[in-house]
């Protein structure tokens, strides 16, 4: 009986550790984006990972993802003053893959102060790698009433 109990506890602990690692990874996105750390941000993804901003851009691989942060649109946002806030996220772990669902808000500074610039739904598909959890696909869609954003937040729907 005792080995079975220990095995069950070890399995539960692993899921909790996986969820915490995934939440830490997602939480690191905002500070890296705001600091302009394009390469470190891109390293959150798998080598062939995809970052999809519905209606705006899709980047595949570390170089393309880093280029989004190094691009004019993001540099202008940083020059104005911005804050990328993500989470909390709901995380579902299934072995070496996981899905995380949640919100992101980008605040932009103006002479009147900070205001929401972009409020979006996010679905993250993650894979366990030898170096830890990495993003295989992040799909982000504005919460502007369109069905795509609602689907991203709903449990049980495919990641893309």
CSV table of N, CA and C in Angstrom, one decimal:
chain,number,residue,atom,x,y,z
A,1,UNK,N,0.8,-1.2,0.0
A,1,UNK,CA,0.0,0.0,0.0
A,1,UNK,C,0.9,1.3,0.0
A,2,UNK,N,1.9,1.3,0.8
A,2,UNK,CA,2.8,2.5,0.9
A,2,UNK,C,3.4,2.8,-0.4
A,3,UNK,N,4.0,1.9,-1.2
A,3,UNK,CA,4.6,2.3,-2.5
A,3,UNK,C,3.6,2.9,-3.4
A,4,UNK,N,2.4,2.4,-3.4
A,4,UNK,CA,1.3,2.9,-4.3
A,4,UNK,C,1.0,4.4,-3.9
A,5,UNK,N,0.9,4.6,-2.6
A,5,UNK,CA,0.6,5.9,-2.1
A,5,UNK,C,1.7,6.9,-2.5
A,6,UNK,N,3.0,6.5,-2.3
A,6,UNK,CA,4.1,7.3,-2.7
A,6,UNK,C,4.1,7.6,-4.2
A,7,UNK,N,3.8,6.6,-5.0
A,7,UNK,CA,3.7,6.8,-6.4
A,7,UNK,C,2.7,7.8,-6.8
A,8,UNK,N,1.5,7.7,-6.2
A,8,UNK,CA,0.4,8.6,-6.5
A,8,UNK,C,0.8,10.0,-6.0
A,9,UNK,N,1.4,10.2,-4.9
A,9,UNK,CA,1.8,11.5,-4.4
A,9,UNK,C,2.9,12.1,-5.3
A,10,UNK,N,3.8,11.2,-5.8
A,10,UNK,CA,4.9,11.7,-6.7
A,10,UNK,C,4.2,12.2,-8.0
A,11,UNK,N,3.2,11.5,-8.5
A,11,UNK,CA,2.6,11.9,-9.8
A,11,UNK,C,1.8,13.2,-9.6
A,12,UNK,N,1.2,13.4,-8.4
A,12,UNK,CA,0.5,14.6,-8.2
A,12,UNK,C,1.5,15.8,-8.0
A,13,UNK,N,2.6,15.5,-7.4
A,13,UNK,CA,3.6,16.6,-7.2
A,13,UNK,C,4.2,17.0,-8.5
A,14,UNK,N,4.4,16.0,-9.4
A,14,UNK,CA,5.0,16.3,-10.7
A,14,UNK,C,4.0,17.2,-11.5
A,15,UNK,N,2.7,17.0,-11.5
A,15,UNK,CA,1.8,17.8,-12.2
A,15,UNK,C,1.8,19.2,-11.6
A,16,UNK,N,1.8,19.3,-10.3
A,16,UNK,CA,1.9,20.7,-9.6
A,16,UNK,C,3.2,21.4,-10.0
A,17,UNK,N,4.3,20.7,-10.1
A,17,UNK,CA,5.6,21.3,-10.5
A,17,UNK,C,5.5,21.7,-12.0
A,18,UNK,N,4.9,20.9,-12.8
A,18,UNK,CA,4.8,21.2,-14.2
A,18,UNK,C,3.9,22.5,-14.4
A,19,UNK,N,2.8,22.6,-13.7
A,19,UNK,CA,1.9,23.8,-13.8
A,19,UNK,C,2.7,25.0,-13.3
A,20,UNK,N,3.4,24.9,-12.2
A,20,UNK,CA,4.2,26.1,-11.8
A,20,UNK,C,5.3,26.5,-12.8
A,21,UNK,N,5.9,25.5,-13.3
A,21,UNK,CA,7.0,25.8,-14.3
A,21,UNK,C,6.4,26.5,-15.6
A,22,UNK,N,5.2,26.0,-16.0
A,22,UNK,CA,4.5,26.6,-17.1
A,22,UNK,C,4.1,28.1,-16.8
A,23,UNK,N,3.5,28.2,-15.6
A,23,UNK,CA,3.1,29.6,-15.2
A,23,UNK,C,4.3,30.5,-15.1
A,24,UNK,N,5.4,30.1,-14.6
A,24,UNK,CA,6.6,30.9,-14.6
A,24,UNK,C,7.1,31.3,-16.0
A,25,UNK,N,7.1,30.3,-16.9
A,25,UNK,CA,7.5,30.6,-18.3
A,25,UNK,C,6.6,31.7,-18.9
A,26,UNK,N,5.3,31.5,-18.7
A,26,UNK,CA,4.4,32.5,-19.3
A,26,UNK,C,4.5,33.9,-18.6
A,27,UNK,N,4.7,33.9,-17.3
A,27,UNK,CA,4.9,35.1,-16.6
A,27,UNK,C,6.2,35.8,-17.0
A,28,UNK,N,7.2,35.1,-17.5
A,28,UNK,CA,8.4,35.7,-17.9
A,28,UNK,C,8.3,36.5,-19.2
A,29,UNK,N,7.3,36.2,-20.0
A,29,UNK,CA,7.1,36.8,-21.3
A,29,UNK,C,7.0,38.3,-21.2
A,30,UNK,N,6.1,38.8,-20.3
A,30,UNK,CA,5.9,40.3,-20.2
A,30,UNK,C,7.2,41.1,-19.9
A,31,UNK,N,7.9,40.7,-18.8
A,31,UNK,CA,9.1,41.5,-18.5
A,31,UNK,C,10.2,41.4,-19.7
A,32,UNK,N,10.3,40.2,-20.3
A,32,UNK,CA,11.2,40.1,-21.4
A,32,UNK,C,10.8,41.0,-22.6
A,33,UNK,N,9.5,41.1,-22.9
A,33,UNK,CA,9.0,41.9,-24.0
A,33,UNK,C,9.2,43.4,-23.6
A,34,UNK,N,8.9,43.8,-22.4
A,34,UNK,CA,9.0,45.2,-22.0
A,34,UNK,C,10.5,45.6,-22.0
A,35,UNK,N,11.4,44.7,-21.7
A,35,UNK,CA,12.8,45.0,-21.7
A,35,UNK,C,13.5,44.9,-23.1
A,36,UNK,N,12.7,44.5,-24.1
A,36,UNK,CA,13.2,44.3,-25.4
A,36,UNK,C,14.2,43.2,-25.6
A,37,UNK,N,14.1,42.2,-24.7
A,37,UNK,CA,15.0,41.0,-24.7
A,37,UNK,C,14.5,40.0,-25.7
A,38,UNK,N,14.7,40.3,-27.0
A,38,UNK,CA,14.1,39.5,-28.1
A,38,UNK,C,14.6,38.1,-28.1
A,39,UNK,N,15.9,37.9,-27.9
A,39,UNK,CA,16.4,36.5,-28.0
A,39,UNK,C,16.0,35.7,-26.8
A,40,UNK,N,16.0,36.3,-25.6
A,40,UNK,CA,15.6,35.5,-24.4
A,40,UNK,C,14.1,35.2,-24.5
A,41,UNK,N,13.3,36.1,-25.1
A,41,UNK,CA,11.9,35.9,-25.2
A,41,UNK,C,11.7,34.8,-26.2
A,42,UNK,N,12.4,34.8,-27.4
A,42,UNK,CA,12.2,33.8,-28.4
A,42,UNK,C,12.6,32.4,-27.9
A,43,UNK,N,13.5,32.4,-26.9
A,43,UNK,CA,14.0,31.1,-26.4
A,43,UNK,C,12.9,30.4,-25.5
A,44,UNK,N,11.8,31.1,-25.2
A,44,UNK,CA,10.7,30.5,-24.5
A,44,UNK,C,10.0,29.5,-25.4
A,45,UNK,N,10.2,29.6,-26.7
A,45,UNK,CA,9.6,28.7,-27.7
A,45,UNK,C,10.5,27.6,-28.0
A,46,UNK,N,9.9,26.5,-28.6
A,46,UNK,CA,10.7,25.4,-29.2
A,46,UNK,C,11.3,26.0,-30.5
A,47,UNK,N,12.3,25.3,-31.0
A,47,UNK,CA,13.0,25.8,-32.2
A,47,UNK,C,12.1,26.1,-33.3
A,48,UNK,N,11.0,25.3,-33.5
A,48,UNK,CA,10.1,25.5,-34.6
A,48,UNK,C,8.8,26.0,-34.1
A,49,UNK,N,8.8,26.7,-32.9
A,49,UNK,CA,7.6,27.2,-32.3
A,49,UNK,C,6.9,28.3,-33.1
A,50,UNK,N,5.6,28.5,-32.9
A,50,UNK,CA,4.9,29.5,-33.6
A,50,UNK,C,4.3,30.5,-32.6
A,51,UNK,N,4.4,31.8,-33.0
A,51,UNK,CA,3.7,32.8,-32.2
A,51,UNK,C,2.8,33.5,-33.2
A,52,UNK,N,1.5,33.3,-33.0
A,52,UNK,CA,0.4,33.8,-33.9
A,52,UNK,C,-0.4,34.9,-33.2
A,53,UNK,N,-0.4,36.1,-33.8
A,53,UNK,CA,-1.2,37.2,-33.3
A,53,UNK,C,-2.3,37.3,-34.4
A,54,UNK,N,-3.5,36.8,-34.2
A,54,UNK,CA,-4.5,36.7,-35.2
A,54,UNK,C,-4.8,38.1,-35.8
A,55,UNK,N,-4.7,38.2,-37.1
A,55,UNK,CA,-5.0,39.4,-37.8
A,55,UNK,C,-3.8,40.4,-37.9
A,56,UNK,N,-2.6,40.0,-37.3
A,56,UNK,CA,-1.5,40.9,-37.3
A,56,UNK,C,-0.2,40.2,-37.8
A,57,UNK,N,0.2,39.1,-37.2
A,57,UNK,CA,1.4,38.5,-37.6
A,57,UNK,C,1.5,37.0,-37.2
A,58,UNK,N,2.3,36.2,-37.9
A,58,UNK,CA,2.6,34.9,-37.4
A,58,UNK,C,4.1,34.7,-37.6
A,59,UNK,N,4.8,34.3,-36.6
A,59,UNK,CA,6.2,34.0,-36.7
A,59,UNK,C,6.5,32.6,-36.3
A,60,UNK,N,7.4,32.0,-37.0
A,60,UNK,CA,7.8,30.6,-36.8
A,60,UNK,C,9.3,30.5,-36.6
A,61,UNK,N,9.7,30.0,-35.4
A,61,UNK,CA,11.1,29.8,-35.1
A,61,UNK,C,11.6,31.0,-34.3
A,62,UNK,N,12.8,30.7,-33.7
A,62,UNK,CA,13.4,31.7,-32.8
A,62,UNK,C,13.7,33.1,-33.5
A,63,UNK,N,14.2,33.0,-34.7
A,63,UNK,CA,14.6,34.3,-35.4
A,63,UNK,C,13.4,35.1,-35.7
A,64,UNK,N,12.4,34.5,-36.2
A,64,UNK,CA,11.1,35.2,-36.6
A,64,UNK,C,10.4,35.8,-35.4
A,65,UNK,N,10.4,35.0,-34.3
A,65,UNK,CA,9.8,35.5,-33.0
A,65,UNK,C,10.6,36.7,-32.5
A,66,UNK,N,11.9,36.6,-32.5
A,66,UNK,CA,12.7,37.7,-32.0
A,66,UNK,C,12.5,38.9,-32.9
A,67,UNK,N,12.3,38.7,-34.2
A,67,UNK,CA,12.1,39.8,-35.1
A,67,UNK,C,10.8,40.6,-34.7
A,68,UNK,N,9.8,40.0,-34.2
A,68,UNK,CA,8.6,40.7,-33.7
A,68,UNK,C,9.0,41.7,-32.6
A,69,UNK,N,9.8,41.3,-31.7
A,69,UNK,CA,10.2,42.2,-30.6
A,69,UNK,C,11.2,43.3,-31.1
A,70,UNK,N,12.0,42.9,-32.1
A,70,UNK,CA,13.0,43.9,-32.6
A,70,UNK,C,12.4,44.8,-33.7
A,71,UNK,N,11.1,44.5,-34.1
A,71,UNK,CA,10.5,45.3,-35.1
A,71,UNK,C,10.0,46.6,-34.7
A,72,UNK,N,9.7,47.4,-35.7
A,72,UNK,CA,9.4,48.9,-35.5
A,72,UNK,C,8.1,49.0,-34.6
A,73,UNK,N,7.1,48.2,-34.8
A,73,UNK,CA,5.9,48.3,-34.0
A,73,UNK,C,6.2,48.1,-32.5
A,74,UNK,N,6.9,47.1,-32.2
A,74,UNK,CA,7.2,46.9,-30.8
A,74,UNK,C,8.2,47.9,-30.2
A,75,UNK,N,9.2,48.3,-31.0
A,75,UNK,CA,10.1,49.3,-30.6
A,75,UNK,C,9.4,50.7,-30.3
A,76,UNK,N,8.4,51.0,-31.1
A,76,UNK,CA,7.7,52.2,-30.9
A,76,UNK,C,6.9,52.1,-29.6
A,77,UNK,N,6.3,51.0,-29.4
A,77,UNK,CA,5.5,50.7,-28.2
A,77,UNK,C,6.4,50.9,-26.9
A,78,UNK,N,7.6,50.3,-27.0
A,78,UNK,CA,8.5,50.4,-25.9
A,78,UNK,C,9.0,51.9,-25.7
A,79,UNK,N,9.2,52.6,-26.8
A,79,UNK,CA,9.6,54.0,-26.7
A,79,UNK,C,8.6,54.9,-26.0
A,80,UNK,N,7.3,54.5,-26.2
A,80,UNK,CA,6.2,55.2,-25.6
A,80,UNK,C,6.1,54.9,-24.1
A,81,UNK,N,6.5,53.7,-23.8
A,81,UNK,CA,6.3,53.1,-22.4
A,81,UNK,C,5.2,52.1,-22.5
A,82,UNK,N,5.5,50.9,-22.1
A,82,UNK,CA,4.4,49.8,-22.2
A,82,UNK,C,4.6,48.8,-21.1
A,83,UNK,N,3.6,48.1,-20.8
A,83,UNK,CA,3.6,47.0,-19.9
A,83,UNK,C,2.8,45.8,-20.4
A,84,UNK,N,3.4,44.7,-20.6
A,84,UNK,CA,2.7,43.5,-21.0
A,84,UNK,C,2.4,42.7,-19.8
A,85,UNK,N,1.1,42.5,-19.5
A,85,UNK,CA,0.7,41.7,-18.3
A,85,UNK,C,0.0,40.4,-18.8
A,86,UNK,N,0.4,39.3,-18.3
A,86,UNK,CA,-0.3,38.0,-18.7
A,86,UNK,C,-0.7,37.2,-17.4
A,87,UNK,N,-1.9,36.6,-17.6
A,87,UNK,CA,-2.3,35.7,-16.6
A,87,UNK,C,-3.3,36.3,-15.6
A,88,UNK,N,-3.7,35.5,-14.7
A,88,UNK,CA,-3.3,34.1,-14.5
A,88,UNK,C,-3.8,33.2,-15.6
A,89,UNK,N,-3.2,32.0,-15.7
A,89,UNK,CA,-3.6,31.1,-16.8
A,89,UNK,C,-4.1,29.8,-16.1
A,90,UNK,N,-5.0,29.2,-16.9
A,90,UNK,CA,-5.5,27.8,-16.5
A,90,UNK,C,-4.6,26.8,-17.3
A,91,UNK,N,-4.0,25.9,-16.6
A,91,UNK,CA,-3.1,25.0,-17.2
A,91,UNK,C,-3.6,23.5,-17.1
A,92,UNK,N,-3.6,22.8,-18.2
A,92,UNK,CA,-4.0,21.4,-18.3
A,92,UNK,C,-2.7,20.7,-18.8
A,93,UNK,N,-2.2,19.8,-18.0
A,93,UNK,CA,-1.0,19.0,-18.3
A,93,UNK,C,-1.4,17.6,-18.7
A,94,UNK,N,-0.9,17.1,-19.8
A,94,UNK,CA,-1.1,15.8,-20.3
A,94,UNK,C,0.2,15.2,-20.7
A,95,UNK,N,0.9,14.6,-19.7
A,95,UNK,CA,2.2,14.0,-19.9
A,95,UNK,C,3.3,15.1,-20.3
A,96,UNK,N,3.8,15.0,-21.5
A,96,UNK,CA,4.8,16.0,-21.9
A,96,UNK,C,4.3,17.1,-22.8
A,97,UNK,N,2.9,17.3,-22.8
A,97,UNK,CA,2.3,18.4,-23.5
A,97,UNK,C,1.4,19.1,-22.5
A,98,UNK,N,1.1,20.3,-22.8
A,98,UNK,CA,0.2,21.1,-21.9
A,98,UNK,C,-0.5,22.2,-22.7
A,99,UNK,N,-1.7,22.6,-22.2
A,99,UNK,CA,-2.4,23.7,-22.8
A,99,UNK,C,-2.6,24.7,-21.7
A,100,UNK,N,-2.3,26.0,-21.9
A,100,UNK,CA,-2.6,27.1,-21.0
A,100,UNK,C,-3.5,28.1,-21.7
A,101,UNK,N,-4.5,28.6,-20.9
A,101,UNK,CA,-5.5,29.5,-21.5
A,101,UNK,C,-5.5,30.7,-20.5
A,102,UNK,N,-5.6,31.9,-21.1
A,102,UNK,CA,-5.7,33.1,-20.2
A,102,UNK,C,-5.7,34.4,-21.0
A,103,UNK,N,-5.6,35.5,-20.3
A,103,UNK,CA,-5.7,36.8,-20.9
A,103,UNK,C,-4.3,37.5,-20.9
A,104,UNK,N,-4.2,38.4,-21.8
A,104,UNK,CA,-3.0,39.3,-21.8
A,104,UNK,C,-3.6,40.8,-22.0
A,105,UNK,N,-2.9,41.7,-21.4
A,105,UNK,CA,-3.2,43.1,-21.5
A,105,UNK,C,-1.9,43.8,-21.7
A,106,UNK,N,-1.9,44.7,-22.8
A,106,UNK,CA,-0.7,45.5,-23.0
A,106,UNK,C,-1.2,46.9,-22.7
A,107,UNK,N,-0.5,47.6,-21.7
A,107,UNK,CA,-0.8,49.0,-21.4
A,107,UNK,C,0.2,49.8,-22.1
A,108,UNK,N,-0.2,51.0,-22.6
A,108,UNK,CA,0.6,51.9,-23.3
A,108,UNK,C,0.6,53.3,-22.6
A,109,UNK,N,1.7,53.9,-22.5
A,109,UNK,CA,1.8,55.2,-21.8
A,109,UNK,C,1.5,56.3,-22.8
A,110,UNK,N,0.8,57.3,-22.3
A,110,UNK,CA,0.6,58.5,-23.1
A,110,UNK,C,0.7,59.7,-22.1
A,111,UNK,N,0.6,60.9,-22.6
A,111,UNK,CA,0.6,62.1,-21.7
A,111,UNK,C,-0.5,62.0,-20.7
A,112,UNK,N,-1.6,61.3,-21.0
A,112,UNK,CA,-2.7,61.2,-20.0
A,112,UNK,C,-2.5,60.1,-19.0
A,113,UNK,N,-1.4,59.3,-19.2
A,113,UNK,CA,-1.2,58.2,-18.3
A,113,UNK,C,-1.2,56.9,-19.0
A,114,UNK,N,-1.3,55.8,-18.3
A,114,UNK,CA,-1.4,54.5,-18.9
A,114,UNK,C,-2.8,54.1,-19.3
A,115,UNK,N,-3.0,53.4,-20.4
A,115,UNK,CA,-4.3,53.0,-20.9
A,115,UNK,C,-4.2,51.6,-21.5
A,116,UNK,N,-5.2,50.8,-21.4
A,116,UNK,CA,-5.1,49.5,-22.2
A,116,UNK,C,-5.0,49.7,-23.6
A,117,UNK,N,-4.0,49.1,-24.3
A,117,UNK,CA,-3.8,49.2,-25.7
A,117,UNK,C,-4.3,48.0,-26.4
A,118,UNK,N,-4.1,46.8,-25.8
A,118,UNK,CA,-4.5,45.6,-26.4
A,118,UNK,C,-4.9,44.6,-25.3
A,119,UNK,N,-6.1,44.1,-25.4
A,119,UNK,CA,-6.6,43.1,-24.5
A,119,UNK,C,-6.9,41.9,-25.3
A,120,UNK,N,-6.3,40.7,-24.9
A,120,UNK,CA,-6.5,39.6,-25.8
A,120,UNK,C,-6.6,38.3,-25.0
A,121,UNK,N,-7.2,37.3,-25.8
A,121,UNK,CA,-7.3,35.9,-25.3
A,121,UNK,C,-6.0,35.2,-25.8
A,122,UNK,N,-5.5,34.2,-25.0
A,122,UNK,CA,-4.3,33.5,-25.4
A,122,UNK,C,-4.5,32.0,-25.1
A,123,UNK,N,-4.1,31.2,-26.1
A,123,UNK,CA,-4.0,29.8,-25.8
A,123,UNK,C,-2.5,29.4,-26.2
A,124,UNK,N,-1.9,28.8,-25.2
A,124,UNK,CA,-0.5,28.4,-25.3
A,124,UNK,C,-0.5,26.8,-25.4
A,125,UNK,N,0.2,26.3,-26.4
A,125,UNK,CA,0.5,24.9,-26.4
A,125,UNK,C,1.9,24.7,-26.1
A,126,UNK,N,2.2,23.9,-25.1
A,126,UNK,CA,3.6,23.7,-24.6
A,126,UNK,C,4.0,22.3,-24.7
A,127,UNK,N,5.3,22.1,-24.8
A,127,UNK,CA,6.0,20.8,-24.8
A,127,UNK,C,7.1,20.7,-23.8
A,128,UNK,N,7.2,19.6,-23.2
A,128,UNK,CA,8.4,19.4,-22.3
A,128,UNK,C,9.6,19.0,-23.1
A,129,UNK,N,10.6,19.7,-22.9
A,129,UNK,CA,11.9,19.5,-23.5
A,129,UNK,C,13.0,19.2,-22.5
A,130,UNK,N,14.1,18.7,-22.8
A,130,UNK,CA,15.2,18.4,-21.8
A,130,UNK,C,15.5,19.6,-21.0
A,131,UNK,N,15.4,20.8,-21.6
A,131,UNK,CA,15.7,22.1,-20.8
A,131,UNK,C,14.5,22.6,-20.1
A,132,UNK,N,13.4,21.9,-20.2
A,132,UNK,CA,12.2,22.4,-19.5
A,132,UNK,C,11.0,22.6,-20.4
A,133,UNK,N,10.0,23.2,-19.9
A,133,UNK,CA,8.8,23.5,-20.8
A,133,UNK,C,9.1,24.6,-21.8
A,134,UNK,N,8.6,24.4,-23.0
A,134,UNK,CA,8.8,25.4,-24.0
A,134,UNK,C,7.5,25.6,-24.8
A,135,UNK,N,7.2,26.7,-25.4
A,135,UNK,CA,6.0,27.0,-26.1
A,135,UNK,C,6.2,26.4,-27.5
A,136,UNK,N,5.2,25.6,-27.9
A,136,UNK,CA,5.1,25.1,-29.3
A,136,UNK,C,4.3,26.1,-30.1
A,137,UNK,N,3.2,26.7,-29.5
A,137,UNK,CA,2.4,27.5,-30.3
A,137,UNK,C,1.6,28.5,-29.3
A,138,UNK,N,1.7,29.7,-29.5
A,138,UNK,CA,0.9,30.7,-28.8
A,138,UNK,C,0.0,31.4,-29.8
A,139,UNK,N,-1.3,31.3,-29.6
A,139,UNK,CA,-2.2,32.0,-30.4
A,139,UNK,C,-2.9,33.0,-29.6
A,140,UNK,N,-2.9,34.2,-30.1
A,140,UNK,CA,-3.4,35.4,-29.4
A,140,UNK,C,-4.4,36.1,-30.3
A,141,UNK,N,-5.6,36.4,-29.7
A,141,UNK,CA,-6.6,37.1,-30.5
A,141,UNK,C,-7.3,38.2,-29.6
A,142,UNK,N,-7.5,39.4,-30.2
A,142,UNK,CA,-8.1,40.5,-29.5
A,142,UNK,C,-9.5,40.0,-29.0
A,143,UNK,N,-9.8,40.5,-27.8
A,143,UNK,CA,-11.1,40.3,-27.2
A,143,UNK,C,-12.0,41.5,-27.6
A,144,UNK,N,-12.3,41.4,-28.9
A,144,UNK,CA,-13.1,42.5,-29.5
A,144,UNK,C,-14.5,42.0,-30.0
A,145,UNK,N,-14.9,40.9,-29.4
A,145,UNK,CA,-16.2,40.4,-29.7
A,145,UNK,C,-16.2,39.2,-30.7
A,146,UNK,N,-15.0,39.0,-31.3
A,146,UNK,CA,-15.0,37.9,-32.3
A,146,UNK,C,-14.9,36.5,-31.7
A,147,UNK,N,-15.4,35.6,-32.4
A,147,UNK,CA,-15.5,34.2,-31.9
A,147,UNK,C,-14.1,33.6,-31.6
A,148,UNK,N,-13.1,33.9,-32.4
A,148,UNK,CA,-11.8,33.3,-32.3
A,148,UNK,C,-11.3,33.5,-30.9
A,149,UNK,N,-11.4,34.7,-30.3
A,149,UNK,CA,-10.9,34.9,-28.9
A,149,UNK,C,-11.7,34.0,-27.9
A,150,UNK,N,-13.0,33.9,-28.1
A,150,UNK,CA,-13.7,33.1,-27.1
A,150,UNK,C,-13.3,31.6,-27.2
A,151,UNK,N,-13.1,31.2,-28.4
A,151,UNK,CA,-12.7,29.8,-28.6
A,151,UNK,C,-11.3,29.5,-27.9
A,152,UNK,N,-10.4,30.5,-28.0
A,152,UNK,CA,-9.1,30.3,-27.4
A,152,UNK,C,-9.2,30.1,-25.9
A,153,UNK,N,-10.2,30.8,-25.3
A,153,UNK,CA,-10.3,30.7,-23.8
A,153,UNK,C,-11.1,29.5,-23.3
A,154,UNK,N,-11.9,28.9,-24.2
A,154,UNK,CA,-12.7,27.7,-23.8
A,154,UNK,C,-11.9,26.5,-23.7
A,155,UNK,N,-12.2,25.7,-22.6
A,155,UNK,CA,-11.5,24.4,-22.4
A,155,UNK,C,-12.0,23.4,-23.5
A,156,UNK,N,-11.1,22.5,-23.8
A,156,UNK,CA,-11.5,21.4,-24.7
A,156,UNK,C,-11.5,21.7,-26.2
A,157,UNK,N,-11.2,22.9,-26.6
A,157,UNK,CA,-11.1,23.2,-28.0
A,157,UNK,C,-9.6,23.0,-28.4
A,158,UNK,N,-9.4,22.6,-29.7
A,158,UNK,CA,-8.1,22.4,-30.2
A,158,UNK,C,-7.3,23.7,-30.0
A,159,UNK,N,-5.9,23.6,-30.0
A,159,UNK,CA,-5.1,24.8,-29.7
A,159,UNK,C,-5.0,25.7,-30.8
A,160,UNK,N,-5.3,25.3,-32.0
A,160,UNK,CA,-5.2,26.3,-33.1
A,160,UNK,C,-6.3,26.2,-34.1
